[in-house]
Short mmCIF file of C-alpha atoms in Angstrom, two decimals:
data_model
loop_
_atom_site.label_atom_id
_atom_site.label_comp_id
_atom_site.label_asym_id
_atom_site.label_seq_id
_atom_site.Cartn_x
_atom_site.Cartn_y
_atom_site.Cartn_z
CA UNK A 2 -30.04 -22.32 -231.96
CA UNK A 3 -28.75 -22.33 -228.66
CA UNK A 4 -30.58 -24.84 -226.35
CA UNK A 5 -31.15 -22.70 -223.32
CA UNK A 6 -32.81 -24.83 -220.92
CA UNK A 7 -33.12 -28.52 -220.34
CA UNK A 8 -31.28 -28.58 -216.96
CA UNK A 9 -32.98 -28.97 -213.46
CA UNK A 10 -32.16 -28.27 -209.86
CA UNK A 11 -31.20 -31.13 -207.46
CA UNK A 12 -28.98 -30.07 -204.65
CA UNK A 13 -30.42 -26.75 -204.18
CA UNK A 14 -33.93 -28.07 -203.97
CA UNK A 15 -35.31 -27.98 -200.27
CA UNK A 16 -38.33 -30.24 -199.14
CA UNK A 17 -40.72 -28.60 -196.95
CA UNK A 18 -43.75 -30.97 -195.24
CA UNK A 19 -46.52 -28.54 -195.87
CA UNK A 20 -47.37 -25.32 -197.70
CA UNK A 21 -45.45 -22.02 -196.35
CA UNK A 22 -46.50 -18.54 -196.06
CA UNK A 23 -44.41 -17.81 -199.53
CA UNK A 24 -46.16 -20.52 -201.44
CA UNK A 25 -49.53 -19.89 -199.93
CA UNK A 26 -49.36 -16.06 -201.00
CA UNK A 27 -49.53 -17.15 -204.64
CA UNK A 28 -51.64 -20.17 -204.27
CA UNK A 29 -53.76 -20.64 -201.26
CA UNK A 30 -55.26 -23.90 -202.56
CA UNK A 31 -51.95 -25.74 -202.09
CA UNK A 32 -51.93 -28.64 -199.66
CA UNK A 33 -49.56 -31.06 -201.12
CA UNK A 34 -45.83 -31.20 -199.94
CA UNK A 35 -43.69 -28.28 -201.51
CA UNK A 36 -39.98 -28.52 -203.05
CA UNK A 37 -38.52 -25.23 -203.60
CA UNK A 38 -36.28 -24.60 -206.50
CA UNK A 39 -34.39 -21.84 -208.11
CA UNK A 40 -35.31 -22.81 -211.60
CA UNK A 41 -38.26 -25.46 -211.81
CA UNK A 42 -41.93 -25.49 -211.17
CA UNK A 43 -44.05 -28.51 -211.49
CA UNK A 44 -44.68 -31.79 -209.82
CA UNK A 45 -42.37 -34.48 -208.10
CA UNK A 46 -43.28 -38.02 -207.46
CA UNK A 47 -41.21 -39.80 -204.80
CA UNK A 48 -41.76 -42.60 -202.21
CA UNK A 49 -39.30 -44.25 -199.89
CA UNK A 50 -37.60 -47.39 -201.11
CA UNK A 51 -39.59 -46.91 -204.58
CA UNK A 52 -37.73 -46.64 -207.87
CA UNK A 53 -39.62 -45.65 -211.30
CA UNK A 54 -38.95 -46.59 -214.82
CA UNK A 55 -41.52 -44.51 -216.75
CA UNK A 56 -42.81 -40.93 -217.06
CA UNK A 57 -44.91 -39.22 -219.82
CA UNK A 58 -46.75 -35.92 -220.20
CA UNK A 59 -48.45 -33.67 -222.99
CA UNK A 60 -48.89 -30.26 -223.52
CA UNK A 61 -49.78 -27.76 -226.03
CA UNK A 62 -46.63 -25.58 -226.64
CA UNK A 63 -47.01 -21.88 -225.47
CA UNK A 64 -45.89 -19.03 -227.33
CA UNK A 65 -42.06 -18.57 -226.54
CA UNK A 66 -42.64 -15.04 -225.69
CA UNK A 67 -44.72 -16.14 -222.51
CA UNK A 68 -41.40 -17.57 -220.79
CA UNK A 69 -40.73 -15.49 -218.00
CA UNK A 70 -36.66 -15.15 -218.66
CA UNK A 71 -35.03 -13.52 -221.22
CA UNK A 72 -32.55 -16.39 -221.26
CA UNK A 73 -35.29 -18.65 -221.96
CA UNK A 74 -37.15 -21.84 -220.33
CA UNK A 75 -38.26 -25.28 -221.24
CA UNK A 76 -40.67 -28.11 -220.33
CA UNK A 77 -39.58 -31.47 -219.68
CA UNK A 78 -40.04 -34.94 -218.11
CA UNK A 79 -37.34 -36.31 -215.52
CA UNK A 80 -36.22 -39.35 -214.12
CA UNK A 81 -33.91 -38.66 -210.99
CA UNK A 82 -31.26 -40.38 -208.54
CA UNK A 83 -29.02 -39.41 -206.40
CA UNK A 84 -26.22 -39.72 -208.86
CA UNK A 85 -27.79 -39.29 -212.12
CA UNK A 86 -30.67 -37.22 -213.42
CA UNK A 87 -32.39 -37.88 -216.91
CA UNK A 88 -34.05 -35.11 -218.59
CA UNK A 89 -35.98 -35.08 -221.76
CA UNK A 90 -37.06 -31.40 -222.61
CA UNK A 91 -37.97 -28.99 -225.09
CA UNK A 92 -36.74 -25.33 -224.82
CA UNK A 93 -36.67 -21.88 -226.64
CA UNK A 94 -35.67 -18.33 -226.00
CA UNK A 95 -38.47 -15.71 -226.05
CA UNK A 96 -39.34 -14.89 -229.69
CA UNK A 97 -38.05 -18.17 -230.73
CA UNK A 98 -39.22 -21.53 -232.30
CA UNK A 99 -39.60 -24.44 -229.98
CA UNK A 100 -37.16 -26.53 -232.17
CA UNK A 101 -34.65 -27.40 -229.16
CA UNK A 102 -35.72 -30.93 -227.99
CA UNK A 103 -33.01 -32.76 -226.34
CA UNK A 104 -32.19 -35.72 -224.00
CA UNK A 105 -29.39 -35.25 -221.15
CA UNK A 106 -28.25 -37.55 -218.47
CA UNK A 107 -25.86 -35.74 -215.94
CA UNK A 108 -24.89 -35.72 -212.43
CA UNK A 109 -27.12 -33.69 -209.87
CA UNK A 110 -24.44 -31.20 -209.13
CA UNK A 111 -23.62 -30.37 -212.98
CA UNK A 112 -22.98 -26.66 -213.61
CA UNK A 113 -21.13 -26.91 -217.05
CA UNK A 114 -21.55 -28.54 -220.15
CA UNK A 115 -18.47 -30.44 -219.40
CA UNK A 116 -20.11 -32.74 -216.78
CA UNK A 117 -22.86 -33.97 -219.12
CA UNK A 118 -21.77 -37.41 -219.84
CA UNK A 119 -24.81 -38.00 -222.42
CA UNK A 120 -26.41 -35.47 -224.60
CA UNK A 121 -28.54 -35.60 -227.60
CA UNK A 122 -30.05 -32.60 -229.39
CA UNK A 123 -31.33 -33.03 -232.93
CA UNK A 124 -35.16 -32.59 -232.85
CA UNK A 125 -37.25 -30.91 -235.54
CA UNK A 126 -38.96 -27.87 -235.44
CA UNK A 127 -42.01 -27.66 -233.19
CA UNK A 128 -44.34 -24.61 -233.22
CA UNK A 129 -46.01 -22.90 -230.61
CA UNK A 130 -49.37 -24.45 -230.37
CA UNK A 131 -48.30 -27.81 -231.46
CA UNK A 132 -49.61 -30.86 -229.12
CA UNK A 133 -46.20 -32.41 -227.76
CA UNK A 134 -45.84 -35.58 -225.90
CA UNK A 135 -42.64 -36.39 -223.91
CA UNK A 136 -41.81 -39.83 -222.59
CA UNK A 137 -38.82 -41.76 -221.16
CA UNK A 138 -38.71 -45.17 -220.27
CA UNK A 139 -35.80 -46.93 -218.52
CA UNK A 140 -35.34 -51.04 -219.30
CA UNK A 141 -33.94 -52.07 -216.05
CA UNK A 142 -33.35 -55.58 -217.73
CA UNK A 143 -31.63 -54.26 -220.60
CA UNK A 144 -29.90 -50.97 -219.05
CA UNK A 145 -31.44 -49.05 -221.85
CA UNK A 146 -33.09 -45.70 -221.43
CA UNK A 147 -35.61 -45.02 -224.26
CA UNK A 148 -36.90 -41.33 -224.84
CA UNK A 149 -39.33 -39.79 -227.49
CA UNK A 150 -40.65 -36.29 -228.04
CA UNK A 151 -43.32 -36.50 -230.34
CA UNK A 152 -45.31 -33.46 -231.98
CA UNK A 153 -48.41 -34.90 -232.54
CA UNK A 154 -49.80 -31.91 -234.37
CA UNK A 155 -47.09 -32.00 -237.15
CA UNK A 156 -46.54 -35.89 -237.07
CA UNK A 157 -42.88 -35.83 -236.44
CA UNK A 158 -40.63 -37.01 -233.26
CA UNK A 159 -37.21 -36.90 -231.74
CA UNK A 160 -36.26 -40.22 -230.32
CA UNK A 161 -33.46 -42.53 -229.31
CA UNK A 162 -31.81 -44.62 -226.70
CA UNK A 163 -28.45 -44.95 -224.50
CA UNK A 164 -27.16 -47.53 -222.21
CA UNK A 165 -27.34 -46.52 -218.33
CA UNK A 166 -26.84 -50.09 -216.62
CA UNK A 167 -27.68 -50.45 -213.07
CA UNK A 168 -29.65 -47.31 -212.77
CA UNK A 169 -32.21 -46.94 -210.31
CA UNK A 170 -34.32 -43.62 -210.15
CA UNK A 171 -35.85 -42.69 -207.09
CA UNK A 172 -38.15 -40.09 -208.20
CA UNK A 173 -39.99 -38.37 -210.96
CA UNK A 174 -40.67 -34.69 -212.56
CA UNK A 175 -42.67 -32.98 -214.82
CA UNK A 176 -43.08 -29.40 -215.18
CA UNK A 177 -40.97 -26.41 -216.57
CA UNK A 178 -37.44 -25.12 -215.90
CA UNK A 179 -35.17 -22.15 -216.50
CA UNK A 180 -31.69 -23.02 -216.44
CA UNK A 181 -29.35 -24.56 -218.48
CA UNK A 182 -27.59 -27.01 -216.11
CA UNK A 183 -28.52 -28.96 -213.01
CA UNK A 184 -28.14 -27.23 -209.70
CA UNK A 185 -28.12 -24.01 -212.00
CA UNK A 186 -30.04 -20.66 -211.85
CA UNK A 187 -31.58 -18.63 -214.33
CA UNK A 188 -29.37 -16.43 -216.27
CA UNK A 189 -31.50 -13.43 -216.45
CA UNK A 190 -33.83 -11.72 -214.22
CA UNK A 191 -37.54 -13.01 -213.77
CA UNK A 192 -40.05 -10.96 -216.03
CA UNK A 193 -42.76 -9.82 -213.87
CA UNK A 194 -46.13 -10.18 -215.75
CA UNK A 195 -49.16 -7.81 -215.49
CA UNK A 196 -51.14 -10.63 -214.12
CA UNK A 197 -50.97 -14.56 -213.39
CA UNK A 198 -51.20 -16.52 -216.41
CA UNK A 199 -50.70 -20.18 -217.15
CA UNK A 200 -47.55 -21.06 -219.22
CA UNK A 201 -48.60 -24.58 -219.84
CA UNK A 202 -51.03 -27.32 -218.95
CA UNK A 203 -49.47 -30.94 -218.72
CA UNK A 204 -52.19 -33.57 -219.40
CA UNK A 205 -52.39 -37.38 -219.75
CA UNK A 206 -49.36 -37.60 -217.28
CA UNK A 207 -48.35 -41.10 -216.45
CA UNK A 208 -45.80 -42.33 -214.04
CA UNK A 209 -44.84 -46.03 -213.59
CA UNK A 210 -42.79 -47.56 -210.86
CA UNK A 211 -40.16 -50.15 -211.55
CA UNK A 212 -42.29 -53.08 -210.49
CA UNK A 213 -45.00 -51.93 -213.05
CA UNK A 214 -47.37 -50.24 -210.56
CA UNK A 215 -48.88 -46.84 -211.95
CA UNK A 216 -49.02 -43.69 -209.99
CA UNK A 217 -50.81 -40.47 -210.26
CA UNK A 218 -49.76 -36.98 -209.41
CA UNK A 219 -52.58 -36.83 -206.58
CA UNK A 220 -49.81 -37.80 -204.01
CA UNK A 221 -46.87 -35.79 -205.71
CA UNK A 222 -44.95 -32.70 -204.18
CA UNK A 223 -45.51 -29.15 -205.78
CA UNK A 224 -41.98 -27.87 -207.19
CA UNK A 225 -42.24 -24.23 -206.66
CA UNK A 226 -40.00 -21.91 -208.30
CA UNK A 227 -38.93 -18.93 -206.05
CA UNK A 228 -36.41 -15.86 -206.37
CA UNK A 229 -34.00 -17.39 -204.33
CA UNK A 230 -34.95 -21.23 -204.38
CA UNK A 231 -36.17 -21.30 -200.84
CA UNK A 232 -39.27 -21.18 -198.92
CA UNK A 233 -38.47 -17.30 -197.92
CA UNK A 234 -38.03 -16.19 -201.54
CA UNK A 235 -41.03 -14.75 -203.63
CA UNK A 236 -43.19 -17.28 -205.52
CA UNK A 237 -42.45 -16.84 -209.25
CA UNK A 238 -43.96 -20.10 -211.01
CA UNK A 239 -45.80 -22.74 -209.40
CA UNK A 240 -48.16 -25.62 -210.18
CA UNK A 241 -50.68 -25.76 -207.27
CA UNK A 242 -53.40 -28.03 -208.45
CA UNK A 243 -53.51 -31.73 -209.89
CA UNK A 244 -56.82 -32.79 -211.33
CA UNK A 245 -58.24 -35.22 -213.94
CA UNK A 246 -57.32 -38.16 -211.57
CA UNK A 247 -54.12 -37.12 -210.94
CA UNK A 248 -52.94 -36.74 -214.74
CA UNK A 249 -53.36 -33.03 -215.16
CA UNK A 250 -51.39 -29.76 -213.57
CA UNK A 251 -50.98 -26.29 -214.95
CA UNK A 252 -47.74 -24.35 -214.68
CA UNK A 253 -48.47 -20.79 -213.55
CA UNK A 254 -46.61 -17.60 -213.96
CA UNK A 255 -47.18 -15.22 -211.05
CA UNK A 256 -47.41 -11.31 -210.75
CA UNK A 257 -46.06 -9.53 -207.77
#
């Protein structure tokens, strides 16, 4: 099966210091900083002169027919630097099973399969409703990246490691994405739902700095997916709140 969406936007994302009118129209409760994206929605953790080594989150896989793009979408965890972006995600196209968990290491400006310099996608089938945990850990002392996608319901997993010596990841993201490659855009038009609905609830989210300090999502930025990836675009998918001591956030698809 085609793996439609484990990429992410890097160069196209725009940081805004506070909520703007576009994001406010879909979620007036947002008070966190906002990053606008053409293909991602979720939470981003970043702090100046801080690096990160671990991220994990857990969710129940939604019905793939709820994905708001006919070309597909996915849920992922990401460790990001200026040069390299590691993505562990699971994706599907509407109507298919979620059997496409994959790990990629790729430059932030990647726009084709040829620029992905590490890729592994051999996961078992994971069904809608299954409880899944995604985790990634970078061991700076050995230079190895370890990743694991665990289907807690079925008792199966997809895991591996690869060497990435000298990596320094300056930020972390958790959430949903809807394009194939970094710096990409969805390959189809947004499907406007009849009403707002929650695509997924991310729970038990853990983020750890390189020095071992644990960080919650409370100080995170909200990544908002808009029609053109900017603050003036129409908000289509967002994650307006974090709760449960900064461990949970919902990914919401918005009606217009």
